[in-house]
Amino acid sequence: MKFTVERDVLADAVAWTSRAVPARPPVPVLAGVRITADAEGLVRLASFDYEVSARGEFPADVEEAGEVLVSGRLLREIANALPHKPVELSLEGTKVSVTCGASRFTLATMPVDQYPSLPELPEHSGTIDGATLQQAVAQVTSAASRDETLPILTGVRVEIEGSHISLLATDRYRLALRELEWTPSQPDISAVALVRAKTLADTAKALGAGEVTVALSSGQGMDLIGFEAGGLVTTSLLMDGDYPQVRRLFPDSSPITATVRTQDLIDATRRVALVAERNSSVRLAFAEGEVTLDAGQSDDAQASEALTAHLHGEPITVAFNPQYLLDGLSALGSDFVQLGFTQETKPVEFVGLSEPGGEVAADFRYLLVPIRIAS
């Protein structure tokens, strides 16, 4: 095997493919990236950890076709460190030589015949704008759990009905719902999938803008979701289990609402939270015309700050985990935020507004459980 390609092309393909290389592989060959060069001038890279697969391809000047398996970690580090010049990869006995300008590396090969077959991409289910997918996934994954003792909550529930997709994530303390449109292959498609939040977030971020093809297969032997864009392909096994019925937790109406400029509330929360002790809260007291934030239970430090707010209903005081509050506010992406209250101890709904009294941005909703305030 021998081919030449531009450094950036190689580095991008290696960065994408090595994402599926496990940090602690169960078998040694899974630490590798498979490189296949064909006589037509196409090079394909592949990795697999039995759950997530990643494939990338690019055109190259192929002198000799062939296939090798080398360390994914080392290949990524070498590709990123190379100068911006053409790169030549060649198989020399049991070693792969990487030459770029005056730099030369040699990598030991692994037995490529022992590398497992990658799952095939399921039949295409539809397409979606990559930038929209990236934004939507980023909004909901902040609410997904990171506690592996409750694995079902580390996933994002994907609900597909025709041209409509709903993404749901929760860690029991907050709940995020994002609704978006896509172009399905079949107008009457209906499907539900549970995808690991980290896998979904990494994939959406790596694919970037442009059209992304989504492929979903469930109830047909192997339950998979796949994404494809610009020569990059990834598949992931779907998670098993029954996701809790969380959509019903969103209130039908809120008797008390308060509207605040989003960035002002983010900045004030960050400042006031500086004195909040670990696992303590930031309190928000809403009254006519303003909201007062305060934190700090000990004699060492306290902080408070007042902001302009538009309150409809009775005055109310709530307390939140400051990081959960910041996650929700940052995900909104709107000039103003409307907080909807039912009771002081009930979850509070956050939705975006372009201006006070304006139309609610119904495509993203964030529900946050308040912390009980000590009497």
XYZ file of C-alpha atoms in Angstrom:
375
model
C 0.000 0.000 0.000
C 1.230 3.448 -0.901
C -0.575 6.777 -1.365
C -0.037 10.537 -1.104
C -2.543 13.082 0.194
C -2.604 16.629 1.576
C -1.931 16.869 5.307
C -5.235 18.611 6.223
C -7.307 16.068 4.312
C -5.617 13.225 6.167
C -5.817 14.947 9.558
C -9.560 15.650 9.195
C -10.333 12.070 8.173
C -8.224 10.626 10.989
C -9.813 12.970 13.554
C -13.296 11.836 12.506
C -12.492 8.137 12.347
C -10.464 7.902 15.559
C -13.471 9.136 17.574
C -14.727 5.534 17.659
C -11.416 4.136 18.920
C -11.995 3.081 22.566
C -9.669 4.387 25.263
C -9.469 0.903 26.805
C -10.197 -1.571 24.013
C -11.511 -5.000 25.061
C -9.323 -6.602 22.369
C -6.062 -5.072 21.032
C -7.158 -4.703 17.392
C -9.954 -2.312 18.377
C -7.267 0.256 19.255
C -6.541 0.501 15.529
C -7.796 2.455 12.553
C -8.169 0.419 9.372
C -6.781 2.117 6.255
C -7.835 0.819 2.840
C -6.483 2.267 -0.417
C -7.988 1.089 -3.713
C -6.715 1.259 -7.276
C -9.382 3.860 -8.193
C -7.655 6.457 -6.002
C -9.934 6.327 -2.965
C -8.712 5.865 0.612
C -11.109 4.698 3.322
C -10.522 4.869 7.078
C -12.601 2.910 9.580
C -12.876 2.322 13.331
C -15.283 0.367 15.528
C -15.734 -0.355 19.240
C -18.676 -2.788 18.889
C -21.081 0.061 19.692
C -20.039 3.041 17.547
C -18.447 2.866 14.112
C -16.897 5.696 12.105
C -15.828 5.759 8.471
C -14.265 8.448 6.333
C -13.019 8.504 2.768
C -11.025 10.872 0.579
C -9.410 10.860 -2.871
C -5.628 10.383 -2.970
C -2.792 9.629 -5.348
C -2.700 5.850 -4.845
C 0.409 4.122 -6.210
C -0.260 0.734 -4.603
C -3.587 -0.542 -3.307
C -3.689 -2.312 0.036
C -5.076 -2.454 3.560
C -3.411 -1.988 6.967
C -4.363 -1.559 10.619
C -2.407 0.902 12.785
C -2.824 2.541 16.196
C -5.615 5.114 16.002
C -4.222 7.213 18.856
C -0.741 7.454 17.369
C -2.056 8.108 13.869
C -4.201 10.977 15.153
C -1.352 12.547 17.111
C 1.047 12.226 14.172
C -1.445 13.617 11.644
C -2.110 16.662 13.835
C 1.625 17.321 14.308
C 2.680 17.074 10.651
C 3.708 20.198 8.705
C 1.315 21.517 6.052
C 2.785 19.559 3.167
C 1.771 16.443 1.186
C 1.878 13.245 3.238
C 2.981 9.858 1.928
C 1.853 6.653 3.651
C 3.434 3.389 2.562
C 3.563 -0.160 3.844
C 7.118 -1.424 4.270
C 7.093 -4.999 5.544
C 5.270 -4.958 8.891
C 5.619 -1.196 9.338
C 3.724 1.778 7.934
C 5.899 4.735 7.000
C 4.449 8.254 7.273
C 6.553 10.882 5.483
C 5.788 14.608 5.308
C 8.516 17.015 4.274
C 11.535 16.279 6.463
C 9.402 14.395 9.040
C 9.236 10.613 8.977
C 7.409 8.221 11.296
C 7.040 4.465 11.327
C 4.095 2.655 12.879
C 3.768 -1.035 13.659
C 0.847 -2.743 11.984
C -1.729 -4.951 13.683
C -3.379 -8.046 12.187
C -6.007 -6.499 9.900
C -7.644 -9.889 9.289
C -8.683 -9.952 12.973
C -10.496 -6.613 12.745
C -14.292 -6.999 13.018
C -16.634 -6.137 10.155
C -18.324 -2.776 10.557
C -22.142 -2.639 10.533
C -23.730 -1.430 7.323
C -25.474 1.930 7.309
C -29.246 1.313 7.526
C -31.578 2.437 4.771
C -31.807 6.230 4.609
C -34.702 7.630 6.653
C -34.375 11.295 5.680
C -32.192 14.391 5.659
C -31.739 17.357 7.972
C -29.727 20.568 7.963
C -26.469 19.961 9.839
C -26.420 23.341 11.582
C -29.992 22.836 12.829
C -29.138 19.352 14.086
C -26.022 20.595 15.868
C -27.909 23.389 17.635
C -30.820 21.133 18.618
C -28.588 18.386 19.996
C -26.500 20.890 21.978
C -29.673 22.316 23.528
C -30.993 18.991 24.846
C -27.834 17.067 25.744
C -26.984 19.466 28.573
C -29.992 18.002 30.416
C -28.962 14.364 29.915
C -27.615 12.492 32.914
C -23.928 11.647 33.269
C -24.623 9.064 35.977
C -23.878 5.629 34.510
C -25.755 3.964 37.373
C -28.921 5.150 35.558
C -27.862 4.409 31.977
C -31.293 5.002 30.449
C -31.061 8.694 31.406
C -27.679 9.123 29.674
C -29.543 8.900 26.381
C -31.587 11.254 24.224
C -35.031 10.070 23.169
C -35.620 10.730 19.474
C -39.256 10.727 18.362
C -40.013 10.902 14.634
C -43.486 11.576 13.233
C -43.548 12.454 9.548
C -41.576 15.653 8.981
C -41.335 16.368 12.707
C -38.563 15.288 15.133
C -38.635 15.678 18.917
C -35.499 15.353 21.069
C -35.942 14.746 24.809
C -33.365 14.468 27.602
C -33.546 14.483 31.397
C -31.425 13.725 34.455
C -34.452 13.871 36.839
C -33.622 17.445 37.902
C -34.155 19.129 34.529
C -35.852 18.244 31.271
C -35.145 19.598 27.791
C -37.372 19.267 24.735
C -36.397 20.454 21.244
C -38.697 20.104 18.249
C -37.456 20.515 14.686
C -38.336 19.769 11.076
C -36.578 17.471 8.613
C -37.173 15.924 5.193
C -38.194 12.267 5.634
C -37.769 9.656 2.912
C -41.332 8.516 3.606
C -43.938 11.115 4.636
C -45.686 8.723 7.046
C -42.559 7.598 8.902
C -43.020 6.974 12.635
C -40.159 5.843 14.854
C -38.671 6.150 18.345
C -34.981 5.716 19.190
C -32.820 6.145 22.282
C -29.293 7.363 21.476
C -26.417 7.973 23.863
C -26.216 11.710 24.488
C -22.425 11.862 24.216
C -22.413 9.958 20.919
C -25.149 12.169 19.485
C -23.433 15.381 20.630
C -20.020 14.365 19.277
C -21.520 13.311 15.939
C -23.608 16.446 15.418
C -20.663 18.689 16.288
C -18.227 16.822 14.016
C -20.561 16.761 10.995
C -21.104 20.518 11.138
C -23.198 22.420 8.578
C -24.500 21.042 5.304
C -27.045 18.343 4.613
C -26.916 15.311 6.921
C -28.522 11.994 6.025
C -30.116 10.110 8.921
C -30.560 6.338 8.760
C -32.563 4.431 11.355
C -33.142 0.710 11.774
C -35.101 -0.774 14.665
C -36.866 -4.065 15.226
C -34.983 -5.641 12.327
C -32.207 -7.606 14.017
C -29.684 -4.867 14.862
C -31.098 -1.568 16.158
C -28.920 1.190 14.716
C -28.910 4.875 13.966
C -26.538 6.246 11.366
C -25.465 9.639 10.064
C -23.747 10.488 6.781
C -22.408 13.780 5.420
C -19.592 14.744 3.084
C -17.969 11.309 2.925
C -18.194 10.830 6.715
C -20.315 7.981 8.068
C -21.058 6.854 11.615
C -23.371 4.283 13.155
C -24.341 3.687 16.766
C -26.257 0.941 18.491
C -29.479 2.176 20.033
C -29.887 1.933 23.796
C -32.287 -0.574 25.325
C -34.934 0.210 27.905
C -38.137 2.131 28.454
C -37.553 5.860 28.678
C -39.760 7.559 31.295
C -42.865 9.384 30.086
C -41.456 12.848 30.720
C -43.238 14.920 28.085
C -46.353 15.070 30.273
C -44.343 16.932 32.948
C -44.532 20.153 30.948
C -47.423 22.247 32.307
C -50.374 23.127 30.067
C -50.391 26.648 31.492
C -48.570 28.763 34.072
C -50.563 31.139 36.323
C -47.407 33.142 37.102
C -44.871 34.208 34.460
C -41.796 36.421 34.614
C -39.759 37.750 31.706
C -36.098 38.785 31.998
C -33.401 39.659 29.482
C -31.545 36.350 29.033
C -27.960 37.606 28.946
C -28.518 39.846 31.977
C -29.814 36.870 33.966
C -26.888 34.687 32.839
C -24.342 37.336 33.860
C -26.019 38.023 37.219
C -26.285 34.310 38.023
C -22.583 33.818 37.311
C -21.640 36.714 39.586
C -23.930 35.793 42.469
C -22.989 32.093 42.236
C -19.372 32.957 43.054
C -20.270 32.921 46.755
C -22.590 29.893 46.589
C -21.135 26.973 48.459
C -20.942 23.577 46.786
C -24.391 22.022 46.251
C -26.079 25.222 47.408
C -28.523 27.324 45.430
C -29.084 30.743 43.941
C -32.403 32.277 45.001
C -34.545 34.372 42.679
C -37.203 36.585 44.258
C -39.653 37.933 41.680
C -41.663 41.040 42.488
C -43.335 43.683 40.357
C -40.737 45.205 38.036
C -37.693 43.280 39.264
C -36.056 40.015 40.248
C -33.474 39.873 43.025
C -30.828 37.155 42.957
C -28.957 36.228 46.118
C -26.639 33.476 47.333
C -24.369 32.694 50.249
C -25.516 31.012 53.436
C -22.434 31.470 55.610
C -20.940 34.524 57.285
C -17.950 34.354 54.940
C -19.636 35.754 51.824
C -23.008 36.745 50.444
C -24.064 38.333 47.169
C -27.197 39.853 45.693
C -28.152 41.617 42.477
C -31.415 43.070 41.163
C -32.531 43.001 37.515
C -35.487 44.402 35.637
C -38.232 41.808 35.214
C -41.804 41.769 33.904
C -43.995 39.796 36.323
C -47.544 38.613 35.602
C -49.145 37.145 38.702
C -48.286 36.990 42.375
C -44.711 37.567 43.669
C -42.790 34.310 43.987
C -39.381 33.155 45.250
C -37.568 30.075 43.946
C -34.076 28.627 44.260
C -32.071 26.722 41.645
C -28.836 24.868 41.251
C -26.827 27.670 39.572
C -25.196 25.412 36.945
C -28.502 23.854 35.924
C -29.967 27.356 35.648
C -27.054 28.537 33.488
C -27.286 25.457 31.257
C -30.928 26.156 30.510
C -30.500 29.883 29.948
C -27.490 29.356 27.664
C -29.394 26.791 25.590
C -32.296 29.147 24.854
C -30.494 31.339 22.322
C -33.117 34.103 22.662
C -32.981 37.730 23.790
C -35.501 37.215 26.591
C -36.505 34.271 28.765
C -39.949 33.642 30.176
C -40.170 31.612 33.383
C -43.504 29.901 33.997
C -44.482 29.009 37.587
C -47.276 26.878 39.020
C -46.080 26.559 42.639
C -42.832 27.365 44.450
C -41.945 23.679 44.726
C -43.051 22.625 41.240
C -40.772 22.550 38.159
C -40.311 25.886 36.399
C -40.584 26.102 32.612
C -38.126 28.238 30.605
C -38.982 29.355 27.070
C -37.464 31.973 24.791
C -38.940 35.300 23.658
C -37.720 37.921 21.215
C -39.244 40.679 23.368
C -41.386 40.983 26.529
C -44.962 40.059 25.660
C -43.850 38.642 22.323
C -44.562 35.229 20.863
C -43.042 32.285 22.695
C -40.397 30.281 20.818
C -42.148 26.928 21.173
C -39.418 24.820 19.547
C -37.332 24.596 22.769
C -38.602 24.116 26.317
C -36.531 23.614 29.467
C -37.999 22.426 32.755
C -36.011 22.828 35.979
C -36.872 21.490 39.431
C -36.332 24.177 42.106
C -34.457 23.487 45.343
C -36.598 23.666 48.464
C -35.912 26.880 50.347
C -35.267 26.379 54.072
C -37.816 28.091 56.276
